Tab-separated table of N, CA and C in Angstrom:
chain	number	residue	atom	x	y	z
S	1	MET	N	0.812	-1.190	0.000
S	1	MET	CA	0.000	0.000	0.000
S	1	MET	C	0.861	1.261	0.000
S	2	PHE	N	1.899	1.293	0.806
S	2	PHE	CA	2.750	2.478	0.900
S	2	PHE	C	4.099	2.198	0.257
S	3	TRP	N	4.094	1.723	-0.950
S	3	TRP	CA	5.326	1.389	-1.644
S	3	TRP	C	6.049	2.663	-2.042
S	4	SER	N	7.314	2.736	-1.725
S	4	SER	CA	8.076	3.947	-2.032
S	4	SER	C	9.273	3.653	-2.924
S	5	GLY	N	9.220	2.592	-3.647
S	5	GLY	CA	10.335	2.271	-4.530
S	5	GLY	C	11.005	0.988	-4.099
S	6	ARG	N	11.982	0.613	-4.836
S	6	ARG	CA	12.703	-0.619	-4.563
S	6	ARG	C	13.846	-0.340	-3.601
S	7	PRO	N	13.849	-0.986	-2.445
S	7	PRO	CA	14.953	-0.748	-1.514
S	7	PRO	C	16.234	-1.388	-2.027
S	8	GLY	N	17.305	-0.660	-1.917
S	8	GLY	CA	18.595	-1.167	-2.354
S	8	GLY	C	19.400	-1.677	-1.175
S	9	ASN	N	20.698	-1.672	-1.333
S	9	ASN	CA	21.576	-2.114	-0.255
S	9	ASN	C	21.588	-1.134	0.901
S	10	ASN	N	21.395	0.129	0.605
S	10	ASN	CA	21.421	1.161	1.636
S	10	ASN	C	20.110	1.948	1.574
S	11	PRO	N	19.048	1.467	2.236
S	11	PRO	CA	17.756	2.141	2.113
S	11	PRO	C	17.723	3.521	2.746
S	12	TYR	N	18.672	3.817	3.644
S	12	TYR	CA	18.665	5.117	4.312
S	12	TYR	C	19.560	6.127	3.620
S	13	GLY	N	20.243	5.749	2.576
S	13	GLY	CA	21.213	6.620	1.927
S	13	GLY	C	20.623	7.902	1.388
S	14	ARG	N	19.646	7.775	0.516
S	14	ARG	CA	19.061	8.971	-0.098
S	14	ARG	C	18.268	9.794	0.901
S	15	GLY	N	17.548	9.112	1.771
S	15	GLY	CA	16.748	9.827	2.768
S	15	GLY	C	17.601	10.626	3.729
S	16	SER	N	18.686	10.026	4.189
S	16	SER	CA	19.553	10.754	5.118
S	16	SER	C	20.306	11.864	4.406
S	17	LEU	N	20.668	11.639	3.145
S	17	LEU	CA	21.334	12.696	2.390
S	17	LEU	C	20.397	13.881	2.191
S	18	PHE	N	19.143	13.605	1.859
S	18	PHE	CA	18.167	14.677	1.684
S	18	PHE	C	17.948	15.432	2.989
S	19	ALA	N	17.865	14.707	4.094
S	19	ALA	CA	17.640	15.351	5.393
S	19	ALA	C	18.817	16.234	5.785
S	20	THR	N	20.036	15.777	5.543
S	20	THR	CA	21.188	16.592	5.920
S	20	THR	C	21.342	17.802	5.010
S	21	VAL	N	21.040	17.646	3.728
S	21	VAL	CA	21.093	18.805	2.824
S	21	VAL	C	20.022	19.819	3.217
S	22	LEU	N	18.852	19.332	3.573
S	22	LEU	CA	17.780	20.224	4.011
S	22	LEU	C	18.156	20.943	5.303
S	23	GLY	N	18.775	20.229	6.235
S	23	GLY	CA	19.210	20.845	7.488
S	23	GLY	C	20.291	21.887	7.279
S	24	ALA	N	21.249	21.594	6.398
S	24	ALA	CA	22.302	22.568	6.105
S	24	ALA	C	21.732	23.776	5.367
S	25	GLY	N	20.763	23.549	4.506
S	25	GLY	CA	20.112	24.664	3.816
S	25	GLY	C	19.348	25.563	4.773
S	26	PHE	N	18.760	24.962	5.790
S	26	PHE	CA	18.064	25.738	6.815
S	26	PHE	C	19.040	26.649	7.551
S	27	GLY	N	20.212	26.126	7.875
S	27	GLY	CA	21.235	26.948	8.523
S	27	GLY	C	21.759	28.031	7.607
S	28	ALA	N	21.922	27.694	6.329
S	28	ALA	CA	22.404	28.684	5.366
S	28	ALA	C	21.392	29.805	5.181
S	29	MET	N	20.118	29.470	5.254
S	29	MET	CA	19.083	30.491	5.131
S	29	MET	C	19.163	31.493	6.285
S	30	HIS	N	19.539	31.023	7.461
S	30	HIS	CA	19.652	31.920	8.603
S	30	HIS	C	20.904	32.789	8.538
S	31	CYS	N	21.828	32.463	7.664
S	31	CYS	CA	23.014	33.311	7.489
S	31	CYS	C	22.679	34.617	6.773
S	32	ILE	N	21.471	34.730	6.253
S	32	ILE	CA	21.052	35.985	5.623
S	32	ILE	C	21.117	37.123	6.637
S	33	ALA	N	20.826	36.824	7.889
S	33	ALA	CA	20.844	37.840	8.948
S	33	ALA	C	22.230	38.002	9.560
S	34	TRP	N	23.264	37.632	8.836
S	34	TRP	CA	24.630	37.670	9.367
S	34	TRP	C	25.027	39.077	9.820
S	35	SER	N	24.720	40.075	9.021
S	35	SER	CA	25.143	41.439	9.360
S	35	SER	C	23.979	42.301	9.845
S	36	SER	N	22.926	41.679	10.309
S	36	SER	CA	21.797	42.433	10.853
S	36	SER	C	22.135	42.964	12.237
S	37	GLU	N	21.300	43.882	12.699
S	37	GLU	CA	21.493	44.436	14.036
S	37	GLU	C	20.841	43.519	15.066
S	38	PHE	N	21.555	43.280	16.153
S	38	PHE	CA	21.047	42.488	17.263
S	38	PHE	C	21.096	43.354	18.515
S	39	PRO	N	20.253	43.062	19.500
S	39	PRO	CA	20.236	43.884	20.715
S	39	PRO	C	21.565	43.905	21.464
S	40	SER	N	22.333	42.822	21.401
S	40	SER	CA	23.618	42.798	22.102
S	40	SER	C	24.647	42.051	21.259
S	41	ARG	N	25.899	42.272	21.593
S	41	ARG	CA	27.000	41.607	20.888
S	41	ARG	C	26.971	40.096	21.146
S	42	THR	N	26.557	39.705	22.338
S	42	THR	CA	26.476	38.284	22.685
S	42	THR	C	25.469	37.561	21.798
S	43	GLU	N	24.325	38.185	21.569
S	43	GLU	CA	23.318	37.573	20.709
S	43	GLU	C	23.795	37.488	19.264
S	44	LEU	N	24.534	38.480	18.820
S	44	LEU	CA	25.084	38.449	17.468
S	44	LEU	C	26.054	37.287	17.300
S	45	VAL	N	26.958	37.127	18.261
S	45	VAL	CA	27.943	36.045	18.185
S	45	VAL	C	27.256	34.688	18.297
S	46	LEU	N	26.281	34.576	19.192
S	46	LEU	CA	25.564	33.317	19.350
S	46	LEU	C	24.779	32.965	18.088
S	47	TRP	N	24.199	33.963	17.443
S	47	TRP	CA	23.477	33.738	16.186
S	47	TRP	C	24.435	33.223	15.113
S	48	ARG	N	25.585	33.850	14.992
S	48	ARG	CA	26.551	33.433	13.973
S	48	ARG	C	27.090	32.032	14.240
S	49	VAL	N	27.402	31.739	15.496
S	49	VAL	CA	27.904	30.402	15.841
S	49	VAL	C	26.826	29.353	15.571
S	50	SER	N	25.590	29.669	15.895
S	50	SER	CA	24.501	28.723	15.657
S	50	SER	C	24.287	28.486	14.171
S	51	CYS	N	24.387	29.531	13.374
S	51	CYS	CA	24.233	29.369	11.927
S	51	CYS	C	25.343	28.504	11.345
S	52	ILE	N	26.558	28.736	11.779
S	52	ILE	CA	27.676	27.924	11.292
S	52	ILE	C	27.504	26.474	11.738
S	53	ALA	N	27.053	26.273	12.971
S	53	ALA	CA	26.833	24.907	13.466
S	53	ALA	C	25.727	24.214	12.686
S	54	MET	N	24.679	24.959	12.330
S	54	MET	CA	23.584	24.352	11.579
S	54	MET	C	23.987	23.993	10.156
S	55	ILE	N	25.055	24.567	9.654
S	55	ILE	CA	25.573	24.185	8.340
S	55	ILE	C	26.603	23.069	8.477
S	56	ALA	N	27.484	23.189	9.452
S	56	ALA	CA	28.605	22.254	9.578
S	56	ALA	C	28.178	20.882	10.090
S	57	ILE	N	27.254	20.827	11.026
S	57	ILE	CA	26.888	19.546	11.631
S	57	ILE	C	26.233	18.601	10.619
S	58	PRO	N	25.245	19.037	9.823
S	58	PRO	CA	24.713	18.095	8.825
S	58	PRO	C	25.753	17.667	7.786
S	59	THR	N	26.663	18.565	7.450
S	59	THR	CA	27.718	18.201	6.504
S	59	THR	C	28.627	17.136	7.104
S	60	MET	N	28.992	17.312	8.367
S	60	MET	CA	29.839	16.312	9.027
S	60	MET	C	29.105	14.981	9.187
S	61	VAL	N	27.820	15.026	9.489
S	61	VAL	CA	27.049	13.789	9.627
S	61	VAL	C	26.998	13.050	8.293
S	62	THR	N	26.839	13.775	7.200
S	62	THR	CA	26.846	13.144	5.885
S	62	THR	C	28.174	12.461	5.613
S	63	LEU	N	29.259	13.141	5.926
S	63	LEU	CA	30.576	12.533	5.718
S	63	LEU	C	30.781	11.316	6.611
S	64	MET	N	30.323	11.406	7.860
S	64	MET	CA	30.484	10.275	8.776
S	64	MET	C	29.646	9.079	8.336
S	65	LEU	N	28.413	9.321	7.889
S	65	LEU	CA	27.577	8.222	7.415
S	65	LEU	C	28.152	7.599	6.149
S	66	SER	N	28.726	8.432	5.288
S	66	SER	CA	29.357	7.906	4.076
S	66	SER	C	30.544	7.026	4.430
S	67	PHE	N	31.350	7.481	5.367
S	67	PHE	CA	32.503	6.682	5.775
S	67	PHE	C	32.063	5.386	6.438
S	68	ALA	N	31.009	5.442	7.246
S	68	ALA	CA	30.515	4.228	7.899
S	68	ALA	C	29.998	3.230	6.868
S	69	THR	N	29.345	3.727	5.819
S	69	THR	CA	28.855	2.845	4.766
S	69	THR	C	30.008	2.221	3.994
S	70	ILE	N	31.012	3.027	3.684
S	70	ILE	CA	32.177	2.515	2.959
S	70	ILE	C	32.948	1.524	3.818
S	71	SER	N	33.066	1.805	5.098
S	71	SER	CA	33.849	0.929	5.969
S	71	SER	C	33.188	-0.433	6.152
S	72	LYS	N	31.856	-0.500	6.016
S	72	LYS	CA	31.183	-1.796	6.100
S	72	LYS	C	31.636	-2.714	4.963
S	73	ALA	N	31.936	-2.134	3.805
S	73	ALA	CA	32.392	-2.938	2.674
S	73	ALA	C	33.799	-3.484	2.902
S	74	TYR	N	34.622	-2.756	3.629
S	74	TYR	CA	36.009	-3.162	3.869
S	74	TYR	C	36.221	-3.717	5.273
S	75	GLU	N	35.143	-4.076	5.938
S	75	GLU	CA	35.223	-4.527	7.325
S	75	GLU	C	36.043	-5.810	7.466
S	76	ARG	N	35.954	-6.679	6.488
S	76	ARG	CA	36.684	-7.946	6.613
S	76	ARG	C	38.180	-7.768	6.431
S	77	TYR	N	38.607	-6.677	5.801
S	77	TYR	CA	40.038	-6.434	5.604
S	77	TYR	C	40.671	-5.713	6.792
S	78	PHE	N	39.907	-4.829	7.382
S	78	PHE	CA	40.424	-4.023	8.494
S	78	PHE	C	39.530	-4.247	9.709
S	79	GLY	N	40.036	-4.936	10.705
S	79	GLY	CA	39.240	-5.246	11.887
S	79	GLY	C	38.982	-4.047	12.779
S	80	TRP	N	39.856	-3.062	12.738
S	80	TRP	CA	39.724	-1.905	13.621
S	80	TRP	C	38.638	-0.945	13.164
S	81	LEU	N	38.071	-1.156	11.976
S	81	LEU	CA	37.034	-0.248	11.486
S	81	LEU	C	35.761	-0.322	12.325
S	82	ASP	N	35.503	-1.466	12.966
S	82	ASP	CA	34.322	-1.564	13.833
S	82	ASP	C	34.382	-0.554	14.971
S	83	ILE	N	35.536	-0.431	15.568
S	83	ILE	CA	35.703	0.526	16.667
S	83	ILE	C	35.537	1.950	16.147
S	84	PHE	N	36.054	2.200	14.968
S	84	PHE	CA	35.949	3.530	14.379
S	84	PHE	C	34.495	3.865	14.049
S	85	VAL	N	33.744	2.912	13.537
S	85	VAL	CA	32.331	3.141	13.215
S	85	VAL	C	31.526	3.388	14.487
S	86	ILE	N	31.836	2.687	15.566
S	86	ILE	CA	31.149	2.923	16.842
S	86	ILE	C	31.442	4.334	17.348
S	87	ALA	N	32.687	4.774	17.197
S	87	ALA	CA	33.035	6.145	17.592
S	87	ALA	C	32.297	7.156	16.720
S	88	LEU	N	32.161	6.865	15.423
S	88	LEU	CA	31.416	7.761	14.538
S	88	LEU	C	29.946	7.832	14.940
S	89	CYS	N	29.374	6.717	15.329
S	89	CYS	CA	27.976	6.723	15.774
S	89	CYS	C	27.805	7.571	17.030
S	90	ALA	N	28.763	7.495	17.929
S	90	ALA	CA	28.707	8.333	19.132
S	90	ALA	C	28.813	9.810	18.762
S	91	LEU	N	29.676	10.133	17.802
S	91	LEU	CA	29.791	11.525	17.348
S	91	LEU	C	28.513	12.006	16.677
S	92	ILE	N	27.841	11.124	15.957
S	92	ILE	CA	26.584	11.503	15.312
S	92	ILE	C	25.527	11.828	16.365
S	93	VAL	N	25.468	11.048	17.426
S	93	VAL	CA	24.498	11.315	18.498
S	93	VAL	C	24.807	12.649	19.174
S	94	ILE	N	26.077	12.895	19.460
S	94	ILE	CA	26.471	14.166	20.086
S	94	ILE	C	26.169	15.336	19.158
S	95	SER	N	26.474	15.175	17.875
S	95	SER	CA	26.236	16.270	16.938
S	95	SER	C	24.747	16.525	16.745
S	96	ALA	N	23.922	15.507	16.883
S	96	ALA	CA	22.476	15.723	16.797
S	96	ALA	C	22.002	16.625	17.931
S	97	TRP	N	22.530	16.413	19.127
S	97	TRP	CA	22.166	17.280	20.253
S	97	TRP	C	22.693	18.696	20.054
S	98	LEU	N	23.876	18.824	19.474
S	98	LEU	CA	24.407	20.164	19.194
S	98	LEU	C	23.568	20.878	18.136
S	99	TYR	N	23.098	20.137	17.151
S	99	TYR	CA	22.247	20.730	16.122
S	99	TYR	C	20.929	21.207	16.728
S	100	ILE	N	20.352	20.399	17.592
S	100	ILE	CA	19.107	20.798	18.258
S	100	ILE	C	19.334	22.039	19.114
S	101	ALA	N	20.462	22.101	19.814
S	101	ALA	CA	20.776	23.281	20.628
S	101	ALA	C	20.946	24.518	19.753
S	102	SER	N	21.549	24.362	18.586
S	102	SER	CA	21.708	25.497	17.668
S	102	SER	C	20.362	25.988	17.167
S	103	ARG	N	19.472	25.059	16.830
S	103	ARG	CA	18.146	25.448	16.363
S	103	ARG	C	17.365	26.166	17.458
S	104	MET	N	17.466	25.665	18.681
S	104	MET	CA	16.736	26.289	19.783
S	104	MET	C	17.310	27.654	20.131
S	105	SER	N	18.618	27.816	20.011
S	105	SER	CA	19.203	29.122	20.319
S	105	SER	C	18.819	30.154	19.267
S	106	THR	N	18.729	29.762	17.994
S	106	THR	CA	18.279	30.730	16.988
S	106	THR	C	16.824	31.119	17.224
S	107	LEU	N	16.012	30.168	17.653
S	107	LEU	CA	14.621	30.493	17.972
S	107	LEU	C	14.547	31.436	19.166
S	108	ALA	N	15.339	31.172	20.189
S	108	ALA	CA	15.338	32.029	21.377
S	108	ALA	C	15.829	33.435	21.040
S	109	ILE	N	16.866	33.533	20.233
S	109	ILE	CA	17.380	34.856	19.856
S	109	ILE	C	16.360	35.600	19.008
S	110	ALA	N	15.685	34.892	18.103
S	110	ALA	CA	14.665	35.544	17.280
S	110	ALA	C	13.533	36.092	18.138
S	111	LEU	N	13.140	35.351	19.155
S	111	LEU	CA	12.055	35.822	20.024
S	111	LEU	C	12.507	36.929	20.967
S	112	THR	N	13.727	36.832	21.493
S	112	THR	CA	14.195	37.881	22.404
S	112	THR	C	14.568	39.156	21.661
S	113	SER	N	14.820	39.065	20.370
S	113	SER	CA	15.123	40.273	19.597
S	113	SER	C	13.893	41.152	19.417
S	114	LEU	N	12.732	40.617	19.696
S	114	LEU	CA	11.509	41.414	19.597
S	114	LEU	C	11.406	42.459	20.702
S	115	ARG	N	12.253	42.377	21.716
S	115	ARG	CA	12.178	43.333	22.822
S	115	ARG	C	12.735	44.702	22.447
S	116	SER	N	13.577	44.761	21.442
S	116	SER	CA	14.157	46.056	21.048
S	116	SER	C	14.101	46.202	19.532
S	117	LEU	N	12.906	46.472	19.047
S	117	LEU	CA	12.713	46.646	17.611
S	117	LEU	C	13.161	48.038	17.177
S	118	PRO	N	13.570	48.189	15.924
S	118	PRO	CA	13.927	49.526	15.434
S	118	PRO	C	12.672	50.395	15.322
S	119	PRO	N	12.842	51.716	15.307
S	119	PRO	CA	11.672	52.614	15.259
S	119	PRO	C	10.805	52.424	14.018
S	120	ASP	N	11.388	51.990	12.915
S	120	ASP	CA	10.595	51.786	11.700
S	120	ASP	C	9.575	50.657	11.849
S	121	ALA	N	9.754	49.804	12.807
S	121	ALA	CA	8.809	48.703	13.007
S	121	ALA	C	7.482	49.194	13.575
S	122	PHE	N	7.463	50.402	14.128
S	122	PHE	CA	6.261	50.923	14.757
S	122	PHE	C	5.512	51.923	13.881
S	123	THR	N	5.936	52.122	12.658
S	123	THR	CA	5.227	53.045	11.769
S	123	THR	C	3.977	52.369	11.221
S	124	ASN	N	2.938	53.161	11.040
S	124	ASN	CA	1.691	52.646	10.484
S	124	ASN	C	1.822	52.517	8.975
S	125	VAL	N	1.296	51.445	8.454
S	125	VAL	CA	1.359	51.176	7.021
S	125	VAL	C	-0.031	51.375	6.440
S	126	ASP	N	-0.104	52.152	5.372
S	126	ASP	CA	-1.362	52.343	4.663
S	126	ASP	C	-1.467	51.243	3.603
S	127	TRP	N	-2.108	50.148	3.976
S	127	TRP	CA	-2.133	48.969	3.125
S	127	TRP	C	-2.904	49.187	1.833
S	128	THR	N	-3.798	50.161	1.807
S	128	THR	CA	-4.570	50.374	0.583
S	128	THR	C	-3.714	50.920	-0.550
S	129	THR	N	-2.562	51.492	-0.240
S	129	THR	CA	-1.670	51.925	-1.321
S	129	THR	C	-0.972	50.729	-1.966
S	130	PHE	N	-0.784	49.658	-1.214
S	130	PHE	CA	-0.137	48.463	-1.757
S	130	PHE	C	-1.145	47.489	-2.367
S	131	PHE	N	-2.313	47.373	-1.723
S	131	PHE	CA	-3.371	46.481	-2.191
S	131	PHE	C	-4.646	47.297	-2.361
S	132	PRO	N	-4.904	47.816	-3.552
S	132	PRO	CA	-6.049	48.719	-3.727
S	132	PRO	C	-7.407	48.046	-3.544
S	133	HIS	N	-7.502	46.756	-3.637
S	133	HIS	CA	-8.802	46.097	-3.523
S	133	HIS	C	-9.236	45.883	-2.076
S	134	ILE	N	-8.422	46.278	-1.110
S	134	ILE	CA	-8.804	46.116	0.299
S	134	ILE	C	-9.721	47.242	0.714
């Protein structure tokens, strides 16, 4: 009923690649506000660090998953790759928490930035000049 195609050797490959590209794109979209005004220098730095983390973490996860997939093919030749893959899995879990923290900090900064809006935010807009049918 819910057929989504023929599963191959790596059914999570395309899905995880799409998710990481989407996550990195989300972080890149927030870099648009790189040179915007923030209420404090701390919030500006935290915003920039969070944006960089939201781009770097999905990219690193993609590379780690690719290496883990490749290492499974060469597992019989190199016995130490199992330990390396376990370490990569631990890094993926840690990086997932860092990504969530970056997303939450950008949300918190966006909401706290509403406390000190520029004066132009309080001007009245005559919407009928933009939309005459209103």
